[in-house]
């Protein structure tokens, strides 16, 4: 998409931000070698790079995958992430770091965790050790403790099986600098090739920390009084939920049923293959947890999916979130291992999904999670246009509806006066000859995002496909909310019971946006984020001296 012209003032602000970030880039850790020069982003202009999302988190440069260590602490949301700082493909993993006050605008920070002699740093979680159970902080200044997998590539190369172990590091300055625990690993490998992605929560009833760990076809639960010593509690699986790919990035958390207030446990499990529209996807179970064993009530026979698009993987939730007990905040990696390393971006690869609010409801199909985009995105709303299709014949030119201000991120809402989901297609086309479309097909009762007319044969065999998700006919008032950023579509079908998150890449400039479909479709389009100092307002900042 095109950028609308910005006032000179903001250009100067951008240059200043860029100059300060260039300085930051000269640290030895992030200084790339010559042959890695392609991943050096020009921070003054990177929001004008082709495909760079404007209101989604992306690394300043280089490779990113899973969100890690999501934690809310002293007014800041911290997001760490799987990061290979020297390349735009996966490699020796570090934890990148960013913070936000509202889950919309992010500030970049220095890399938090680096590989060491025990291995590279794979996915994991962070807890605030309020009772100082590990003794790394004090009760006045509790330590943040990161629990993560260390992957020893040398052991793997030597043909050993036990190359994944769990280690911890702690921070007493609010998550900006980290110290390794000297007695790592805290959980050695029992001889399992896949033994990773610890997610830790505090279980008040048993007064124990609980670790959920992915181990091939199951989740292993461990308990600990102090985060340093772990005892095996139980296995969940095999033979439950999705069996089509290995399990990764589990996340166990309590949540109250939105209506009854009953306490339930949700177990999120990312599955490496066989998601509803192919490749990697995020599934979940709902059930009970007694401190040792998870017993599912839904999701065991037929897997439940958190998202029906192809690009929401490794979704995990915030620990210590400032939310009530019936909401849980989380973020997913907005890509798919089928093509993540080949997508046509150069200086960086991958974005995160918008942060989502999860709530649990009784529905006609049983208990289900609903996802909505965090309301703070509404702050980005600026100019607004309404459209109303008077005829179902000619397409509505949404560019014209928007007048002069065809621009970057948009929020589109669609409804009809009758309160039914209308038959509609919104099609974006570029001067490079690509189109992507999305909408609802009434005859099949399904939502769709159609990437089949994007030319991707040079880099992926699976990317250019049509993705569908059945409409849940029991949802009332099926208002449809769509967040369209440069290179991503988040279509929150059925009020959030059927979200679809897909990325897309159009060659050249976006040249048209048309709406086809039923007469009487009403809609609203908001231009998003133009008042921000940069379209996405991600700035590189020094860590605060005192939080
Ligand atoms: C999921 C995953 C995790 C692992 C990490 C490595 O995308 O494969 O299981 O910890 O990525 O980067």
PDB file of N, CA, C and O in Angstrom, residues 288-325:
ATOM      1  N   UNK A 288      -9.869 -29.146  33.490  1.00  0.00           N
ATOM      2  CA  UNK A 288      -9.559 -28.803  34.879  1.00  0.00           C
ATOM      3  C   UNK A 288      -8.109 -29.174  35.176  1.00  0.00           C
ATOM      4  O   UNK A 288      -7.523 -30.027  34.493  1.00  0.00           O
ATOM      5  N   UNK A 289      -7.539 -28.547  36.181  1.00  0.00           N
ATOM      6  CA  UNK A 289      -6.167 -28.840  36.569  1.00  0.00           C
ATOM      7  C   UNK A 289      -6.092 -28.830  38.089  1.00  0.00           C
ATOM      8  O   UNK A 289      -6.513 -27.865  38.737  1.00  0.00           O
ATOM      9  N   UNK A 290      -5.556 -29.924  38.669  1.00  0.00           N
ATOM     10  CA  UNK A 290      -5.562 -30.043  40.140  1.00  0.00           C
ATOM     11  C   UNK A 290      -4.181 -29.826  40.747  1.00  0.00           C
ATOM     12  O   UNK A 290      -3.942 -30.173  41.902  1.00  0.00           O
ATOM     13  N   UNK A 291      -3.281 -29.286  39.964  1.00  0.00           N
ATOM     14  CA  UNK A 291      -1.928 -29.068  40.485  1.00  0.00           C
ATOM     15  C   UNK A 291      -0.952 -30.096  39.933  1.00  0.00           C
ATOM     16  O   UNK A 291       0.264 -29.899  39.988  1.00  0.00           O
ATOM     17  N   UNK A 292      -1.520 -31.194  39.408  1.00  0.00           N
ATOM     18  CA  UNK A 292      -0.646 -32.224  38.831  1.00  0.00           C
ATOM     19  C   UNK A 292      -1.135 -32.703  37.464  1.00  0.00           C
ATOM     20  O   UNK A 292      -0.338 -32.986  36.580  1.00  0.00           O
ATOM     21  N   UNK A 293      -2.458 -32.806  37.317  1.00  0.00           N
ATOM     22  CA  UNK A 293      -3.003 -33.435  36.114  1.00  0.00           C
ATOM     23  C   UNK A 293      -4.011 -32.518  35.448  1.00  0.00           C
ATOM     24  O   UNK A 293      -4.854 -31.921  36.131  1.00  0.00           O
ATOM     25  N   UNK A 294      -3.926 -32.450  34.119  1.00  0.00           N
ATOM     26  CA  UNK A 294      -4.913 -31.708  33.341  1.00  0.00           C
ATOM     27  C   UNK A 294      -5.933 -32.692  32.786  1.00  0.00           C
ATOM     28  O   UNK A 294      -5.559 -33.683  32.142  1.00  0.00           O
ATOM     29  N   UNK A 295      -7.234 -32.440  33.044  1.00  0.00           N
ATOM     30  CA  UNK A 295      -8.301 -33.310  32.517  1.00  0.00           C
ATOM     31  C   UNK A 295      -9.166 -32.489  31.565  1.00  0.00           C
ATOM     32  O   UNK A 295      -9.847 -31.549  31.998  1.00  0.00           O
ATOM     33  N   UNK A 296      -9.151 -32.837  30.276  1.00  0.00           N
ATOM     34  CA  UNK A 296      -9.896 -32.022  29.318  1.00  0.00           C
ATOM     35  C   UNK A 296     -11.393 -32.322  29.360  1.00  0.00           C
ATOM     36  O   UNK A 296     -11.780 -33.474  29.556  1.00  0.00           O
ATOM     37  N   UNK A 297     -12.192 -31.289  29.168  1.00  0.00           N
ATOM     38  CA  UNK A 297     -13.625 -31.520  28.959  1.00  0.00           C
ATOM     39  C   UNK A 297     -13.973 -31.261  27.491  1.00  0.00           C
ATOM     40  O   UNK A 297     -14.899 -31.852  26.975  1.00  0.00           O
ATOM     41  N   UNK A 298     -13.251 -30.379  26.832  1.00  0.00           N
ATOM     42  CA  UNK A 298     -13.436 -30.194  25.388  1.00  0.00           C
ATOM     43  C   UNK A 298     -12.079 -30.117  24.682  1.00  0.00           C
ATOM     44  O   UNK A 298     -11.084 -29.702  25.280  1.00  0.00           O
ATOM     45  N   UNK A 299     -12.094 -30.554  23.425  1.00  0.00           N
ATOM     46  CA  UNK A 299     -10.879 -30.483  22.614  1.00  0.00           C
ATOM     47  C   UNK A 299     -10.104 -31.782  22.532  1.00  0.00           C
ATOM     48  O   UNK A 299      -9.151 -31.886  21.764  1.00  0.00           O
ATOM     49  N   UNK A 300     -10.504 -32.797  23.311  1.00  0.00           N
ATOM     50  CA  UNK A 300      -9.712 -34.034  23.319  1.00  0.00           C
ATOM     51  C   UNK A 300      -9.990 -34.887  22.071  1.00  0.00           C
ATOM     52  O   UNK A 300      -9.074 -35.414  21.459  1.00  0.00           O
ATOM     53  N   UNK A 301     -11.269 -35.001  21.702  1.00  0.00           N
ATOM     54  CA  UNK A 301     -11.595 -35.846  20.528  1.00  0.00           C
ATOM     55  C   UNK A 301     -11.369 -35.079  19.236  1.00  0.00           C
ATOM     56  O   UNK A 301     -10.627 -35.492  18.371  1.00  0.00           O
ATOM     57  N   UNK A 302     -12.068 -33.952  19.116  1.00  0.00           N
ATOM     58  CA  UNK A 302     -11.918 -33.087  17.944  1.00  0.00           C
ATOM     59  C   UNK A 302     -11.089 -31.894  18.362  1.00  0.00           C
ATOM     60  O   UNK A 302     -11.488 -31.165  19.280  1.00  0.00           O
ATOM     61  N   UNK A 303      -9.955 -31.639  17.723  1.00  0.00           N
ATOM     62  CA  UNK A 303      -9.173 -30.472  18.164  1.00  0.00           C
ATOM     63  C   UNK A 303      -9.934 -29.161  17.982  1.00  0.00           C
ATOM     64  O   UNK A 303     -10.702 -29.011  17.029  1.00  0.00           O
ATOM     65  N   UNK A 304      -9.731 -28.261  18.898  1.00  0.00           N
ATOM     66  CA  UNK A 304     -10.274 -26.901  18.767  1.00  0.00           C
ATOM     67  C   UNK A 304      -9.129 -25.999  18.328  1.00  0.00           C
ATOM     68  O   UNK A 304      -7.989 -26.187  18.776  1.00  0.00           O
ATOM     69  N   UNK A 305      -9.424 -25.028  17.508  1.00  0.00           N
ATOM     70  CA  UNK A 305      -8.366 -24.149  16.976  1.00  0.00           C
ATOM     71  C   UNK A 305      -8.600 -22.717  17.410  1.00  0.00           C
ATOM     72  O   UNK A 305      -9.716 -22.212  17.366  1.00  0.00           O
ATOM     73  N   UNK A 306      -7.518 -22.098  17.785  1.00  0.00           N
ATOM     74  CA  UNK A 306      -7.590 -20.715  18.243  1.00  0.00           C
ATOM     75  C   UNK A 306      -7.755 -19.759  17.063  1.00  0.00           C
ATOM     76  O   UNK A 306      -8.217 -18.639  17.208  1.00  0.00           O
ATOM     77  N   UNK A 307      -7.357 -20.200  15.884  1.00  0.00           N
ATOM     78  CA  UNK A 307      -7.389 -19.353  14.699  1.00  0.00           C
ATOM     79  C   UNK A 307      -7.522 -20.276  13.494  1.00  0.00           C
ATOM     80  O   UNK A 307      -6.960 -21.366  13.490  1.00  0.00           O
ATOM     81  N   UNK A 308      -8.255 -19.823  12.484  1.00  0.00           N
ATOM     82  CA  UNK A 308      -8.463 -20.659  11.298  1.00  0.00           C
ATOM     83  C   UNK A 308      -7.649 -20.185  10.105  1.00  0.00           C
ATOM     84  O   UNK A 308      -7.712 -20.776   9.040  1.00  0.00           O
ATOM     85  N   UNK A 309      -6.915 -19.103  10.269  1.00  0.00           N
ATOM     86  CA  UNK A 309      -6.015 -18.679   9.203  1.00  0.00           C
ATOM     87  C   UNK A 309      -4.741 -19.509   9.301  1.00  0.00           C
ATOM     88  O   UNK A 309      -4.611 -20.378  10.177  1.00  0.00           O
ATOM     89  N   UNK A 310      -3.798 -19.220   8.419  1.00  0.00           N
ATOM     90  CA  UNK A 310      -2.560 -20.012   8.444  1.00  0.00           C
ATOM     91  C   UNK A 310      -1.464 -19.358   9.280  1.00  0.00           C
ATOM     92  O   UNK A 310      -0.412 -19.967   9.485  1.00  0.00           O
ATOM     93  N   UNK A 311      -1.708 -18.130   9.747  1.00  0.00           N
ATOM     94  CA  UNK A 311      -0.580 -17.382  10.305  1.00  0.00           C
ATOM     95  C   UNK A 311      -0.800 -16.886  11.734  1.00  0.00           C
ATOM     96  O   UNK A 311      -0.731 -15.688  12.011  1.00  0.00           O
ATOM     97  N   UNK A 312      -1.038 -17.816  12.599  1.00  0.00           N
ATOM     98  CA  UNK A 312      -1.075 -17.506  14.035  1.00  0.00           C
ATOM     99  C   UNK A 312      -0.542 -18.745  14.743  1.00  0.00           C
ATOM    100  O   UNK A 312      -1.282 -19.669  15.059  1.00  0.00           O
ATOM    101  N   UNK A 313       0.766 -18.764  14.944  1.00  0.00           N
ATOM    102  CA  UNK A 313       1.411 -19.941  15.544  1.00  0.00           C
ATOM    103  C   UNK A 313       2.075 -19.549  16.851  1.00  0.00           C
ATOM    104  O   UNK A 313       2.393 -18.372  17.076  1.00  0.00           O
ATOM    105  N   UNK A 314       2.286 -20.571  17.694  1.00  0.00           N
ATOM    106  CA  UNK A 314       3.018 -20.375  18.957  1.00  0.00           C
ATOM    107  C   UNK A 314       2.371 -19.301  19.810  1.00  0.00           C
ATOM    108  O   UNK A 314       3.056 -18.572  20.539  1.00  0.00           O
ATOM    109  N   UNK A 315       1.044 -19.181  19.708  1.00  0.00           N
ATOM    110  CA  UNK A 315       0.315 -18.177  20.493  1.00  0.00           C
ATOM    111  C   UNK A 315       0.464 -18.518  21.971  1.00  0.00           C
ATOM    112  O   UNK A 315       0.177 -19.629  22.393  1.00  0.00           O
ATOM    113  N   UNK A 316       0.916 -17.562  22.769  1.00  0.00           N
ATOM    114  CA  UNK A 316       1.037 -17.765  24.219  1.00  0.00           C
ATOM    115  C   UNK A 316       0.518 -16.515  24.939  1.00  0.00           C
ATOM    116  O   UNK A 316       0.348 -15.462  24.322  1.00  0.00           O
ATOM    117  N   UNK A 317       0.274 -16.657  26.241  1.00  0.00           N
ATOM    118  CA  UNK A 317      -0.400 -15.571  26.965  1.00  0.00           C
ATOM    119  C   UNK A 317       0.541 -14.896  27.976  1.00  0.00           C
ATOM    120  O   UNK A 317       1.569 -15.452  28.363  1.00  0.00           O
ATOM    121  N   UNK A 318       0.131 -13.716  28.393  1.00  0.00           N
ATOM    122  CA  UNK A 318       0.923 -12.917  29.331  1.00  0.00           C
ATOM    123  C   UNK A 318       0.796 -13.432  30.745  1.00  0.00           C
ATOM    124  O   UNK A 318      -0.304 -13.688  31.227  1.00  0.00           O
ATOM    125  N   UNK A 319       1.918 -13.546  31.418  1.00  0.00           N
ATOM    126  CA  UNK A 319       1.836 -13.845  32.834  1.00  0.00           C
ATOM    127  C   UNK A 319       1.755 -12.525  33.586  1.00  0.00           C
ATOM    128  O   UNK A 319       2.191 -11.466  33.094  1.00  0.00           O
ATOM    129  N   UNK A 320       1.106 -12.583  34.766  1.00  0.00           N
ATOM    130  CA  UNK A 320       0.947 -11.405  35.616  1.00  0.00           C
ATOM    131  C   UNK A 320       0.137 -10.300  34.932  1.00  0.00           C
ATOM    132  O   UNK A 320       0.327  -9.119  35.216  1.00  0.00           O
ATOM    133  N   UNK A 321      -0.746 -10.703  34.020  1.00  0.00           N
ATOM    134  CA  UNK A 321      -1.513  -9.719  33.243  1.00  0.00           C
ATOM    135  C   UNK A 321      -2.387  -8.852  34.136  1.00  0.00           C
ATOM    136  O   UNK A 321      -2.831  -9.290  35.188  1.00  0.00           O
ATOM    137  N   UNK A 322      -2.618  -7.614  33.715  1.00  0.00           N
ATOM    138  CA  UNK A 322      -3.400  -6.704  34.551  1.00  0.00           C
ATOM    139  C   UNK A 322      -4.894  -6.910  34.342  1.00  0.00           C
ATOM    140  O   UNK A 322      -5.678  -6.004  34.514  1.00  0.00           O
ATOM    141  N   UNK A 323      -5.283  -8.089  33.913  1.00  0.00           N
ATOM    142  CA  UNK A 323      -6.673  -8.285  33.519  1.00  0.00           C
ATOM    143  C   UNK A 323      -7.443  -8.946  34.647  1.00  0.00           C
ATOM    144  O   UNK A 323      -6.869  -9.462  35.592  1.00  0.00           O
ATOM    145  N   UNK A 324      -8.749  -8.964  34.518  1.00  0.00           N
ATOM    146  CA  UNK A 324      -9.560  -9.698  35.479  1.00  0.00           C
ATOM    147  C   UNK A 324      -9.375 -11.185  35.202  1.00  0.00           C
ATOM    148  O   UNK A 324      -8.776 -11.579  34.209  1.00  0.00           O
ATOM    149  N   UNK A 325      -9.936 -12.022  36.095  1.00  0.00           N
ATOM    150  CA  UNK A 325      -9.700 -13.457  35.949  1.00  0.00           C
ATOM    151  C   UNK A 325     -10.437 -14.067  34.771  1.00  0.00           C
ATOM    152  O   UNK A 325     -10.259 -15.232  34.463  1.00  0.00           O
TER     153      UNK A 325
END
